[in-house]
Short mmCIF file of C-alpha atoms in Angstrom, two decimals:
data_model
loop_
_atom_site.label_atom_id
_atom_site.label_comp_id
_atom_site.label_asym_id
_atom_site.label_seq_id
_atom_site.Cartn_x
_atom_site.Cartn_y
_atom_site.Cartn_z
CA MET A 1 -0.04 0.06 -0.15
CA ASN A 2 1.71 3.40 -0.97
CA ASN A 3 1.29 6.34 1.08
CA SER A 4 -1.39 7.94 -0.90
CA ALA A 5 -3.84 4.74 -0.46
CA LYS A 6 -3.04 4.57 2.92
CA GLN A 7 -4.12 8.10 3.78
CA ASP A 8 -7.44 7.34 2.00
CA ALA A 9 -7.73 4.37 4.15
CA ASP A 10 -6.99 6.11 7.30
CA LEU A 11 -9.38 8.92 6.20
CA PHE A 12 -12.35 6.42 5.20
CA LYS A 13 -11.86 4.67 8.54
CA GLN A 14 -12.20 7.65 10.76
CA LEU A 15 -14.86 9.07 9.12
CA TYR A 16 -16.33 5.76 8.98
CA GLN A 17 -16.32 5.44 12.51
CA ARG A 18 -17.52 8.71 13.58
CA ILE A 19 -20.71 8.36 11.26
CA SER A 20 -21.41 5.24 13.50
CA GLU A 21 -20.57 6.26 16.57
CA GLN A 22 -23.21 8.86 16.50
CA VAL A 23 -25.78 6.78 14.85
CA GLY A 24 -25.03 4.49 18.23
CA ARG A 25 -26.07 7.04 20.31
CA VAL A 26 -29.79 6.67 19.38
CA MET A 27 -29.57 2.94 18.17
CA VAL A 28 -29.15 0.61 20.85
CA GLY A 29 -27.09 -2.36 20.06
CA GLN A 30 -28.08 -3.72 16.57
CA ARG A 31 -24.21 -3.38 15.58
CA ASP A 32 -24.73 -5.59 12.54
CA VAL A 33 -27.17 -3.60 10.95
CA ILE A 34 -25.82 -0.32 11.82
CA ASP A 35 -22.68 -1.30 9.74
CA GLY A 36 -24.79 -2.72 6.88
CA VAL A 37 -26.82 0.79 6.67
CA LEU A 38 -23.29 2.29 6.53
CA THR A 39 -21.86 -0.04 4.14
CA ALA A 40 -24.51 0.40 1.90
CA LEU A 41 -24.27 4.44 2.01
CA PHE A 42 -20.55 3.94 1.27
CA ALA A 43 -21.11 1.62 -1.45
CA GLY A 44 -23.42 3.81 -3.25
CA GLY A 45 -26.12 1.07 -3.09
CA HIS A 46 -29.54 0.94 -1.32
CA VAL A 47 -30.79 -1.18 1.43
CA LEU A 48 -33.93 -2.59 2.84
CA LEU A 49 -34.77 -2.87 6.69
CA GLU A 50 -36.67 -6.07 7.49
CA GLY A 51 -38.43 -6.32 10.91
CA VAL A 52 -41.28 -6.38 13.49
CA PRO A 53 -42.48 -3.13 14.74
CA GLY A 54 -40.94 -1.40 17.43
CA LEU A 55 -37.17 -2.46 16.80
CA GLY A 56 -35.85 1.29 15.36
CA LYS A 57 -35.86 0.84 11.64
CA THR A 58 -36.98 4.49 10.94
CA GLN A 59 -34.88 5.78 14.18
CA LEU A 60 -31.95 4.23 12.83
CA ILE A 61 -32.38 6.25 9.35
CA ASN A 62 -33.44 8.92 11.04
CA ALA A 63 -30.10 9.16 12.86
CA LEU A 64 -27.85 8.44 10.04
CA SER A 65 -30.05 11.80 8.17
CA HIS A 66 -28.78 13.97 11.15
CA ALA A 67 -25.11 12.58 11.21
CA VAL A 68 -24.77 13.47 7.60
CA ASN A 69 -25.53 17.06 6.29
CA LEU A 70 -27.78 15.54 3.50
CA ASN A 71 -31.22 16.50 1.94
CA PHE A 72 -33.53 13.93 3.72
CA SER A 73 -36.89 13.14 2.61
CA ARG A 74 -39.48 10.46 4.19
CA ILE A 75 -41.88 8.92 2.07
CA GLN A 76 -44.72 6.80 4.20
CA PHE A 77 -46.02 4.20 1.58
CA THR A 78 -50.00 3.55 1.82
CA PRO A 79 -52.06 1.40 -0.34
CA ASP A 80 -53.54 4.67 -2.01
CA MET A 81 -50.41 6.37 -3.00
CA MET A 82 -49.98 6.85 -6.42
CA PRO A 83 -46.70 6.94 -8.68
CA ALA A 84 -47.12 11.04 -9.16
CA ASP A 85 -46.86 10.82 -4.90
CA ILE A 86 -43.21 9.75 -5.21
CA ILE A 87 -41.88 11.48 -8.66
CA GLY A 88 -43.68 14.10 -8.87
CA SER A 89 -46.19 15.49 -11.48
CA ALA A 90 -46.98 18.43 -14.06
CA MET A 91 -48.94 21.27 -12.45
CA LEU A 92 -50.51 24.13 -13.94
CA THR A 93 -49.21 27.48 -12.52
CA SER A 94 -49.62 31.11 -13.67
CA ASP A 95 -46.94 33.60 -13.57
CA ALA A 96 -47.07 37.42 -12.92
CA LYS A 97 -49.20 38.00 -16.01
CA GLY A 98 -51.75 35.81 -15.97
CA ASP A 99 -50.30 33.41 -18.18
CA HIS A 100 -50.81 29.51 -17.71
CA GLN A 101 -48.02 26.88 -18.24
CA LEU A 102 -47.10 23.38 -16.90
CA GLN A 103 -44.29 23.10 -14.40
CA PHE A 104 -43.23 19.75 -12.85
CA GLN A 105 -43.31 19.75 -9.30
CA GLN A 106 -40.27 17.30 -7.85
CA GLY A 107 -41.60 14.86 -5.81
CA PRO A 108 -40.18 13.55 -2.29
CA VAL A 109 -37.81 11.23 -4.22
CA VAL A 110 -36.05 13.75 -5.44
CA ALA A 111 -33.40 13.75 -2.32
CA ASN A 112 -29.79 12.67 -0.98
CA LEU A 113 -31.33 10.13 1.39
CA VAL A 114 -35.04 9.01 0.80
CA LEU A 115 -36.29 7.22 3.46
CA ALA A 116 -39.37 4.46 1.97
CA ASP A 117 -41.11 3.92 5.26
CA GLU A 118 -43.31 0.43 5.10
CA ILE A 119 -42.80 0.30 1.26
CA ASN A 120 -44.87 -2.95 0.88
CA ARG A 121 -47.83 -1.14 1.87
CA ALA A 122 -47.99 0.59 -1.61
CA THR A 123 -49.42 -1.26 -4.63
CA PRO A 124 -47.26 -2.84 -7.47
CA LYS A 125 -47.90 -0.06 -9.89
CA THR A 126 -46.82 2.82 -7.15
CA GLN A 127 -43.56 0.34 -6.07
CA ALA A 128 -42.65 0.36 -9.75
CA ALA A 129 -42.07 4.20 -9.55
CA LEU A 130 -38.78 3.32 -7.67
CA LEU A 131 -37.41 1.07 -10.45
CA GLU A 132 -36.13 3.88 -12.84
CA VAL A 133 -34.53 5.91 -9.48
CA MET A 134 -33.18 3.39 -7.93
CA GLN A 135 -31.06 1.99 -11.00
CA GLU A 136 -30.46 4.98 -12.75
CA LYS A 137 -30.73 7.41 -10.43
CA GLN A 138 -32.89 9.85 -12.34
CA ILE A 139 -36.89 10.32 -12.83
CA SER A 140 -37.90 10.64 -16.38
CA THR A 141 -41.90 12.43 -16.61
CA GLY A 142 -42.29 13.22 -20.50
CA ARG A 143 -39.82 14.89 -21.74
CA ASN A 144 -38.38 15.46 -18.34
CA THR A 145 -35.47 13.94 -17.09
CA ILE A 146 -34.45 14.93 -13.67
CA LYS A 147 -31.33 13.44 -11.99
CA MET A 148 -30.86 12.72 -8.78
CA PRO A 149 -28.28 14.33 -6.16
CA GLU A 150 -25.25 12.82 -5.29
CA PRO A 151 -25.18 10.79 -3.45
CA PHE A 152 -28.43 9.04 -3.76
CA CYS A 153 -29.26 6.36 -1.01
CA VAL A 154 -33.21 4.40 -1.26
CA MET A 155 -33.51 3.08 2.36
CA ALA A 156 -36.79 1.22 2.72
CA THR A 157 -38.21 -0.30 5.56
CA GLN A 158 -40.65 -3.48 5.65
CA ASN A 159 -42.76 -5.42 8.09
CA PRO A 160 -42.54 -9.39 7.56
CA VAL A 161 -45.52 -10.18 9.76
CA ASP A 162 -48.30 -7.65 8.58
CA GLN A 163 -49.59 -9.38 5.72
CA GLU A 164 -52.94 -7.78 5.67
CA GLY A 165 -52.78 -4.62 3.42
CA THR A 166 -49.27 -5.59 2.30
CA TYR A 167 -47.97 -6.21 -1.28
CA PRO A 168 -44.68 -8.35 -1.69
CA LEU A 169 -41.89 -6.43 -3.26
CA PRO A 170 -41.35 -7.74 -6.95
CA GLU A 171 -38.01 -9.38 -7.70
CA ALA A 172 -36.87 -6.62 -10.44
CA GLN A 173 -37.06 -4.44 -7.04
CA LEU A 174 -35.46 -6.48 -4.55
CA ASP A 175 -32.41 -6.83 -6.93
CA ARG A 176 -31.89 -3.22 -6.69
CA PHE A 177 -31.42 -3.21 -3.09
CA LEU A 178 -27.36 -3.79 -2.10
CA PHE A 179 -28.29 -4.97 1.07
CA LYS A 180 -31.57 -6.68 2.99
CA LEU A 181 -30.81 -6.14 6.54
CA VAL A 182 -33.02 -8.31 8.95
CA VAL A 183 -33.49 -6.44 12.21
CA GLY A 184 -33.83 -8.67 15.21
CA TYR A 185 -34.91 -8.32 18.59
CA PRO A 186 -32.69 -6.35 21.53
CA ASN A 187 -30.59 -8.61 24.31
CA GLU A 188 -31.29 -8.22 27.94
CA GLN A 189 -28.47 -5.56 28.46
CA ASP A 190 -29.85 -3.36 25.35
CA TYR A 191 -33.28 -3.46 27.19
CA HIS A 192 -31.81 -1.93 29.97
CA THR A 193 -30.04 0.53 27.86
CA ILE A 194 -33.59 1.40 25.79
CA ILE A 195 -35.37 1.87 29.11
CA ASP A 196 -32.91 4.52 30.61
CA ARG A 197 -33.07 6.36 27.65
CA THR A 198 -36.63 6.74 26.43
CA THR A 199 -38.60 6.68 29.85
CA SER A 200 -36.45 9.25 31.31
CA ASN A 201 -35.66 13.40 30.58
CA GLN A 202 -32.54 11.97 29.06
CA ARG A 203 -31.92 13.90 25.78
CA ILE A 204 -29.69 12.67 23.01
CA GLU A 205 -28.05 14.75 20.36
CA ILE A 206 -26.54 13.68 17.17
CA ASP A 207 -23.69 15.82 15.64
CA THR A 208 -23.25 16.47 12.27
CA VAL A 209 -19.73 14.59 11.35
CA ALA A 210 -20.08 14.70 7.18
CA ASP A 211 -21.76 16.09 3.88
CA ALA A 212 -22.61 15.42 0.58
CA PRO A 213 -19.11 16.44 -1.06
CA THR A 214 -17.32 13.93 1.65
CA LEU A 215 -19.84 11.01 1.23
CA CYS A 216 -18.96 11.54 -2.54
CA LEU A 217 -14.95 11.43 -2.09
CA MET A 218 -15.30 8.36 0.17
CA GLN A 219 -17.85 6.04 -2.32
CA GLN A 220 -14.74 7.25 -4.91
CA ILE A 221 -12.07 5.85 -2.63
CA VAL A 222 -14.44 2.72 -2.30
CA ARG A 223 -14.01 2.11 -6.33
CA GLN A 224 -10.68 2.39 -6.23
CA VAL A 225 -10.03 -0.39 -3.99
CA PRO A 226 -8.72 -3.37 -5.85
CA VAL A 227 -9.50 -6.61 -5.88
CA PRO A 228 -7.18 -9.66 -6.36
CA GLU A 229 -7.97 -12.34 -8.54
CA ILE A 230 -8.21 -14.54 -5.99
CA ALA A 231 -10.95 -12.89 -4.20
CA LYS A 232 -12.50 -11.85 -7.70
CA SER A 233 -12.93 -15.68 -8.56
CA TYR A 234 -14.39 -16.43 -5.23
CA ALA A 235 -16.94 -13.89 -5.52
CA ILE A 236 -17.93 -14.96 -9.42
CA ARG A 237 -18.42 -18.88 -8.10
CA LEU A 238 -20.41 -17.88 -4.99
CA VAL A 239 -22.73 -16.10 -7.13
CA MET A 240 -22.88 -18.55 -9.73
CA GLY A 241 -23.24 -21.46 -7.30
CA THR A 242 -26.72 -19.62 -6.28
CA GLN A 243 -27.87 -20.31 -10.11
CA PRO A 244 -29.94 -23.45 -10.56
CA HIS A 245 -27.66 -26.18 -12.48
CA SER A 246 -24.77 -23.96 -12.69
CA ASP A 247 -21.31 -25.41 -12.41
CA TYR A 248 -20.99 -24.81 -8.63
CA ALA A 249 -24.55 -25.02 -7.38
CA ASN A 250 -25.12 -27.66 -4.79
CA ASP A 251 -28.00 -30.09 -4.77
CA GLU A 252 -30.04 -27.98 -2.49
CA ILE A 253 -29.57 -24.94 -4.74
CA ASN A 254 -30.89 -27.43 -7.57
CA ARG A 255 -33.77 -28.58 -5.71
CA TYR A 256 -35.14 -25.48 -4.17
CA VAL A 257 -34.11 -22.56 -6.33
CA ALA A 258 -35.85 -21.05 -9.25
CA LEU A 259 -33.93 -18.13 -9.82
CA GLY A 260 -30.57 -17.08 -8.74
CA ALA A 261 -28.42 -14.10 -8.24
CA SER A 262 -28.07 -11.72 -11.23
CA PRO A 263 -24.82 -9.79 -12.07
CA ARG A 264 -25.84 -7.02 -9.72
CA GLY A 265 -24.92 -9.66 -6.97
CA ILE A 266 -21.59 -10.02 -7.85
CA GLN A 267 -21.27 -6.09 -8.20
CA GLY A 268 -22.94 -5.52 -4.80
CA LEU A 269 -20.79 -8.34 -3.21
CA LEU A 270 -17.56 -6.55 -4.77
CA LEU A 271 -18.59 -3.22 -3.40
CA ALA A 272 -19.56 -4.08 -0.22
CA ALA A 273 -16.36 -6.08 0.36
CA LYS A 274 -14.23 -2.99 -0.39
CA VAL A 275 -16.25 -1.06 2.33
CA ARG A 276 -15.67 -3.95 4.79
CA ALA A 277 -11.57 -4.03 3.73
CA LEU A 278 -11.53 -0.32 4.08
CA VAL A 279 -13.08 -0.34 7.39
CA ALA A 280 -10.47 -2.93 8.75
CA ASN A 281 -7.83 -0.35 7.36
CA ARG A 282 -6.82 -2.89 4.60
CA TYR A 283 -6.80 -1.51 0.85
CA ALA A 284 -7.24 -4.86 -0.87
CA VAL A 285 -10.40 -7.10 -0.76
CA SER A 286 -10.00 -10.38 0.75
CA VAL A 287 -11.99 -13.87 0.26
CA GLU A 288 -13.12 -13.35 4.18
CA ASP A 289 -14.66 -10.03 3.24
CA ILE A 290 -16.88 -11.26 0.74
CA GLN A 291 -17.96 -14.25 2.82
CA ALA A 292 -18.52 -11.85 5.60
CA ILE A 293 -21.24 -10.06 3.57
CA ALA A 294 -22.32 -12.54 1.31
CA MET A 295 -25.88 -13.17 3.25
CA PRO A 296 -27.29 -9.36 3.39
CA VAL A 297 -26.22 -8.99 -0.47
CA LEU A 298 -27.83 -12.44 -1.48
CA ARG A 299 -30.53 -13.39 0.74
CA HIS A 300 -33.09 -11.14 -1.13
CA ARG A 301 -32.11 -12.19 -4.53
CA LEU A 302 -32.87 -16.05 -4.35
CA VAL A 303 -36.48 -17.04 -5.68
CA ILE A 304 -37.71 -20.29 -3.76
CA ASN A 305 -39.46 -22.64 -5.99
CA PHE A 306 -42.98 -24.18 -4.80
CA GLN A 307 -41.16 -26.95 -3.33
CA GLY A 308 -38.90 -25.36 -1.12
CA GLN A 309 -41.68 -23.27 0.09
CA ALA A 310 -43.48 -25.89 1.13
CA ALA A 311 -40.40 -27.37 2.87
CA GLY A 312 -40.34 -24.40 4.61
CA ILE A 313 -36.65 -23.64 2.85
CA THR A 314 -35.49 -20.07 3.30
CA SER A 315 -32.85 -18.29 1.24
CA ASP A 316 -30.59 -17.79 4.69
CA LYS A 317 -30.59 -21.84 5.03
CA LEU A 318 -29.61 -22.34 1.43
CA LEU A 319 -26.64 -19.52 1.50
CA GLN A 320 -25.46 -21.10 4.68
CA LYS A 321 -25.13 -24.77 2.83
CA LEU A 322 -23.57 -22.88 0.10
CA LEU A 323 -20.69 -20.78 2.04
CA LYS A 324 -20.00 -24.14 3.45
CA ASP A 325 -19.92 -26.33 0.37
CA LEU A 326 -18.04 -23.79 -1.96
CA LYS A 327 -14.34 -24.31 -1.48
CA THR A 328 -12.18 -20.91 -1.22
CA PRO A 329 -9.72 -20.22 -4.04
CA TYR A 330 -6.77 -21.51 -1.77
CA ALA A 331 -8.31 -25.01 -2.08
CA ILE A 332 -8.99 -24.63 -5.81
CA ASP A 333 -6.75 -26.42 -8.29
#
């Protein structure tokens, strides 16, 4: 590692830790979830948070918006919401002379950090309004094309329990999320801390420690991290291993998976692994980095077939078995 790369790695790690510390002032425990959200932000991807109500999913994203000085927007998804409520629409306006003209009014999605709260409560038609903006980072309405500000990140929440009044996210939309993070219950010690913080007059302040230009610079540093061939080969074999009847799929994948990860899967693996390497103050991706982030990157990209659903098979179980079966490059001839 040359001096310039070392300085970049040190700068990245310091900023990551400062933001993580500020978010941790509000979010008790959930260390893996906080790291996942920050990894997605620095990798330039989007994140889907899934968990039962009351676990602090929305609070985490609100805390992040205070720690980084970004244009923040919250969209509360409901069944009666229309696509225009998200991306905007043309409005008839009048100028000083009384002349009428159509003017496009931007929707709440035009922001740096977008919280899509309870995203699975919107209809598929409304959910589809996010497809272009999440992939292309732009919205198109008629002849107008509006670029999103940089950095741009959609952080969505959904509840896996509430079935009434919800609509499953389509595969095309799930594939656009870099991470799917599962938010679990706090442990006993975390409950003590939550009670002390939320049932007293204690007020928690969050300092702003970063801004948009700084985050854009950090995202550029992430993309400059090299990936050795040995790590690249492992990532390719891992993604191919999720695809039924490929050279690296095991018996369980062949039996229970209808669709595996797309090329977005390997892009997500390597970008997230680069962030993890920098956080560990390393300027190169290792196989261990890829293994560590494989679950949140790939779990939502596997489509379980009817046989697997009937047997109670989950993508997490299949990925755990695949990671166990797949040989590391050190063991590959």
